[in-house]
Amino acid sequence: MKLLILNGPNLNLLGIREPDVYGTQDYSYLCQLITAHAAAIGVEVEIRQSNHEGVLVDWIQQARGRFDGIVLNPAAYTHSSVALLDAVKAVGLPTVEVHISDPDQREPFRRVSYVRAACLASICGHGLQGYLEAMELLKKNLILQSRSEL
Ligand code: DQA
């Protein structure tokens, strides 16, 4: 079981950007946390980050046939990108939306999520732990899916 963990703009600046909102741990800590959890629950992961919408679209498209599911934190593109929504719909891979903060409790412009419509679930406001929860949810979902295909 292989999961693609995709992070959008400015998440490479974790630990530096608004620590009161996103915490003090940096992006490499997040990657280590995800990698350790993947090993613990027995899934393979590839973790990527881009500040560019089109690159994220390319990576989602390329995930088809190579990954079993996607954990997606589209960051600011959550609130603007129909292209990311369309990409997730197009590949049809089970996808879980993750946000470190809870956008619904912040500025009104963060209350819209375009990708949400194509996601299995959204995990918001659980900090970095949210990524781990998303991986577990995808694992459970993929196991259930493979059983129902037997
Ligand atoms: C975020 C929330 C978004 O509103 C924001 O633009 C981000 C990070 C989060 O993880 O809480 O960059 O996706």
Tab-separated table of C-alpha atoms and ligand atoms in Angstrom:
chain	number	residue	atom	x	y	z
A	1	MET	CA	0.000	0.000	0.000
A	2	LYS	CA	1.593	3.245	-1.131
A	3	LEU	CA	0.430	6.726	-0.174
A	4	LEU	CA	1.378	10.065	-1.702
A	5	ILE	CA	1.596	12.873	0.850
A	6	LEU	CA	1.232	16.206	-0.929
A	7	ASN	CA	1.829	19.605	0.608
A	8	GLY	CA	1.024	22.945	-0.988
A	9	PRO	CA	2.533	26.425	-0.773
A	10	ASN	CA	4.415	27.713	2.251
A	11	LEU	CA	4.285	24.431	4.137
A	12	ASN	CA	8.059	24.208	3.562
A	13	LEU	CA	8.241	27.140	6.001
A	14	LEU	CA	6.677	25.280	8.904
A	15	GLY	CA	8.320	26.304	12.157
A	16	ILE	CA	9.052	29.765	10.729
A	17	ARG	CA	5.630	30.807	9.441
A	18	GLU	CA	3.049	31.893	12.023
A	19	PRO	CA	4.175	29.484	14.770
A	20	ASP	CA	1.146	30.478	16.852
A	21	VAL	CA	-1.049	28.955	14.108
A	22	TYR	CA	1.100	26.125	12.698
A	23	GLY	CA	3.371	25.282	15.629
A	24	THR	CA	7.129	25.433	16.054
A	25	GLN	CA	8.121	22.134	14.418
A	26	ASP	CA	9.674	22.482	10.971
A	27	TYR	CA	8.912	20.742	7.671
A	28	SER	CA	11.671	18.156	8.069
A	29	TYR	CA	10.195	17.210	11.466
A	30	LEU	CA	6.812	16.700	9.758
A	31	CYS	CA	8.464	14.463	7.142
A	32	GLN	CA	10.197	12.408	9.854
A	33	LEU	CA	6.933	12.056	11.769
A	34	ILE	CA	5.111	10.823	8.649
A	35	THR	CA	7.920	8.439	7.678
A	36	ALA	CA	8.087	6.915	11.173
A	37	HIS	CA	4.300	6.497	11.311
A	38	ALA	CA	4.232	4.928	7.851
A	39	ALA	CA	6.751	2.321	9.014
A	40	ALA	CA	4.734	1.711	12.189
A	41	ILE	CA	1.474	1.070	10.325
A	42	GLY	CA	3.096	-0.751	7.421
A	43	VAL	CA	2.464	1.590	4.501
A	44	GLU	CA	4.903	3.111	2.011
A	45	VAL	CA	4.915	6.879	1.628
A	46	GLU	CA	6.347	9.480	-0.675
A	47	ILE	CA	6.239	13.054	0.643
A	48	ARG	CA	6.316	16.064	-1.673
A	49	GLN	CA	5.839	19.809	-1.340
A	50	SER	CA	5.412	22.499	-3.988
A	51	ASN	CA	4.567	26.179	-4.009
A	52	HIS	CA	3.146	25.816	-7.543
A	53	GLU	CA	-0.431	24.836	-8.326
A	54	GLY	CA	0.406	23.246	-11.712
A	55	VAL	CA	3.126	21.084	-10.167
A	56	LEU	CA	0.633	19.789	-7.599
A	57	VAL	CA	-1.837	19.052	-10.434
A	58	ASP	CA	0.916	17.150	-12.322
A	59	TRP	CA	1.792	15.099	-9.254
A	60	ILE	CA	-1.855	14.201	-8.614
A	61	GLN	CA	-2.254	13.106	-12.244
A	62	GLN	CA	0.949	11.043	-12.107
A	63	ALA	CA	-0.225	9.309	-8.926
A	64	ARG	CA	-2.718	7.281	-10.977
A	65	GLY	CA	-1.539	3.660	-11.095
A	66	ARG	CA	1.449	4.430	-8.841
A	67	PHE	CA	-0.199	5.205	-5.500
A	68	ASP	CA	-3.190	3.776	-3.667
A	69	GLY	CA	-4.244	6.996	-1.966
A	70	ILE	CA	-3.364	10.631	-1.374
A	71	VAL	CA	-3.048	12.745	1.771
A	72	LEU	CA	-3.443	16.303	0.542
A	73	ASN	CA	-2.805	19.576	2.309
A	74	PRO	CA	-3.359	22.043	-0.546
A	75	ALA	CA	-2.600	24.959	1.842
A	76	ALA	CA	-3.798	28.265	0.329
A	77	TYR	CA	-4.894	26.505	-2.905
A	78	THR	CA	-7.605	24.852	-0.817
A	79	HIS	CA	-9.536	28.086	-1.022
A	80	SER	CA	-9.014	28.898	-4.695
A	81	SER	CA	-8.162	25.883	-6.815
A	82	VAL	CA	-10.767	24.257	-9.018
A	83	ALA	CA	-7.790	22.693	-10.869
A	84	LEU	CA	-6.799	20.665	-7.792
A	85	LEU	CA	-10.414	19.581	-7.266
A	86	ASP	CA	-10.627	18.461	-10.896
A	87	ALA	CA	-7.298	16.602	-10.658
A	88	VAL	CA	-8.403	14.668	-7.558
A	89	LYS	CA	-11.722	13.830	-9.251
A	90	ALA	CA	-9.955	12.824	-12.456
A	91	VAL	CA	-7.594	10.280	-10.884
A	92	GLY	CA	-10.287	8.825	-8.638
A	93	LEU	CA	-7.799	7.867	-5.906
A	94	PRO	CA	-9.084	7.943	-2.325
A	95	THR	CA	-7.901	11.287	-0.966
A	96	VAL	CA	-7.996	12.784	2.513
A	97	GLU	CA	-7.727	16.547	2.964
A	98	VAL	CA	-5.589	17.662	5.899
A	99	HIS	CA	-5.114	21.070	7.496
A	100	ILE	CA	-2.814	21.697	10.430
A	101	SER	CA	-5.010	24.572	11.606
A	102	ASP	CA	-8.795	24.631	11.427
A	103	PRO	CA	-9.548	26.945	8.484
A	104	ASP	CA	-13.249	27.053	9.427
A	105	GLN	CA	-12.323	28.846	12.652
A	106	ARG	CA	-10.168	31.479	10.938
A	107	GLU	CA	-10.814	34.254	8.387
A	108	PRO	CA	-14.049	33.884	6.368
A	109	PHE	CA	-12.126	33.414	3.074
A	110	ARG	CA	-10.676	30.169	4.463
A	111	ARG	CA	-14.123	28.615	4.979
A	112	VAL	CA	-14.368	27.459	1.360
A	113	SER	CA	-12.525	24.292	0.362
A	114	TYR	CA	-12.773	23.312	-3.299
A	115	VAL	CA	-10.983	19.962	-2.943
A	116	ARG	CA	-13.225	18.858	-0.078
A	117	ALA	CA	-15.935	17.800	-2.542
A	118	ALA	CA	-13.633	15.104	-3.940
A	119	CYS	CA	-12.200	13.890	-0.609
A	120	LEU	CA	-13.162	10.951	1.580
A	121	ALA	CA	-12.706	13.071	4.671
A	122	SER	CA	-11.202	16.309	5.938
A	123	ILE	CA	-9.059	16.427	9.056
A	124	CYS	CA	-8.685	19.981	10.324
A	125	GLY	CA	-7.074	21.525	13.374
A	126	HIS	CA	-5.344	18.404	14.704
A	127	GLY	CA	-1.874	19.848	14.093
A	128	LEU	CA	0.758	17.609	12.479
A	129	GLN	CA	-1.029	14.612	13.988
A	130	GLY	CA	-3.741	15.152	11.351
A	131	TYR	CA	-1.423	13.716	8.672
A	132	LEU	CA	-1.033	10.518	10.689
A	133	GLU	CA	-4.785	10.238	11.191
A	134	ALA	CA	-5.293	10.696	7.437
A	135	MET	CA	-2.813	7.882	6.690
A	136	GLU	CA	-4.642	5.549	9.084
A	137	LEU	CA	-8.000	6.440	7.585
A	138	LEU	CA	-6.741	5.734	4.069
A	139	LYS	CA	-5.218	2.444	5.184
A	140	LYS	CA	-8.544	1.330	6.736
A	141	ASN	CA	-10.457	2.475	3.681
A	142	LEU	CA	-8.124	0.630	1.284
A	143	ILE	CA	-8.334	-2.576	3.335
A	144	LEU	CA	-12.146	-2.382	3.323
A	145	GLN	CA	-12.136	-1.671	-0.408
A	146	SER	CA	-9.880	-4.643	-1.183
A	147	ARG	CA	-12.086	-6.949	0.960
A	148	SER	CA	-15.213	-5.850	-0.871
A	149	GLU	CA	-13.511	-6.624	-4.186
A	150	LEU	CA	-12.816	-10.250	-3.158
B	1	DQA	C1	-3.474	25.244	5.918
B	1	DQA	C2	-4.645	26.225	6.071
B	1	DQA	C3	-4.727	27.164	4.869
B	1	DQA	O1	-5.794	28.070	5.035
B	1	DQA	C4	-3.442	27.959	4.731
B	1	DQA	O2	-3.491	28.756	3.568
B	1	DQA	C5	-2.228	27.106	4.763
B	1	DQA	C6	-2.170	25.973	5.674
B	1	DQA	C7	-3.292	24.382	7.184
B	1	DQA	O3	-2.607	23.365	7.097
B	1	DQA	O4	-3.809	24.717	8.254
B	1	DQA	O5	-1.236	27.420	4.109
B	1	DQA	O6	-3.750	24.374	4.848
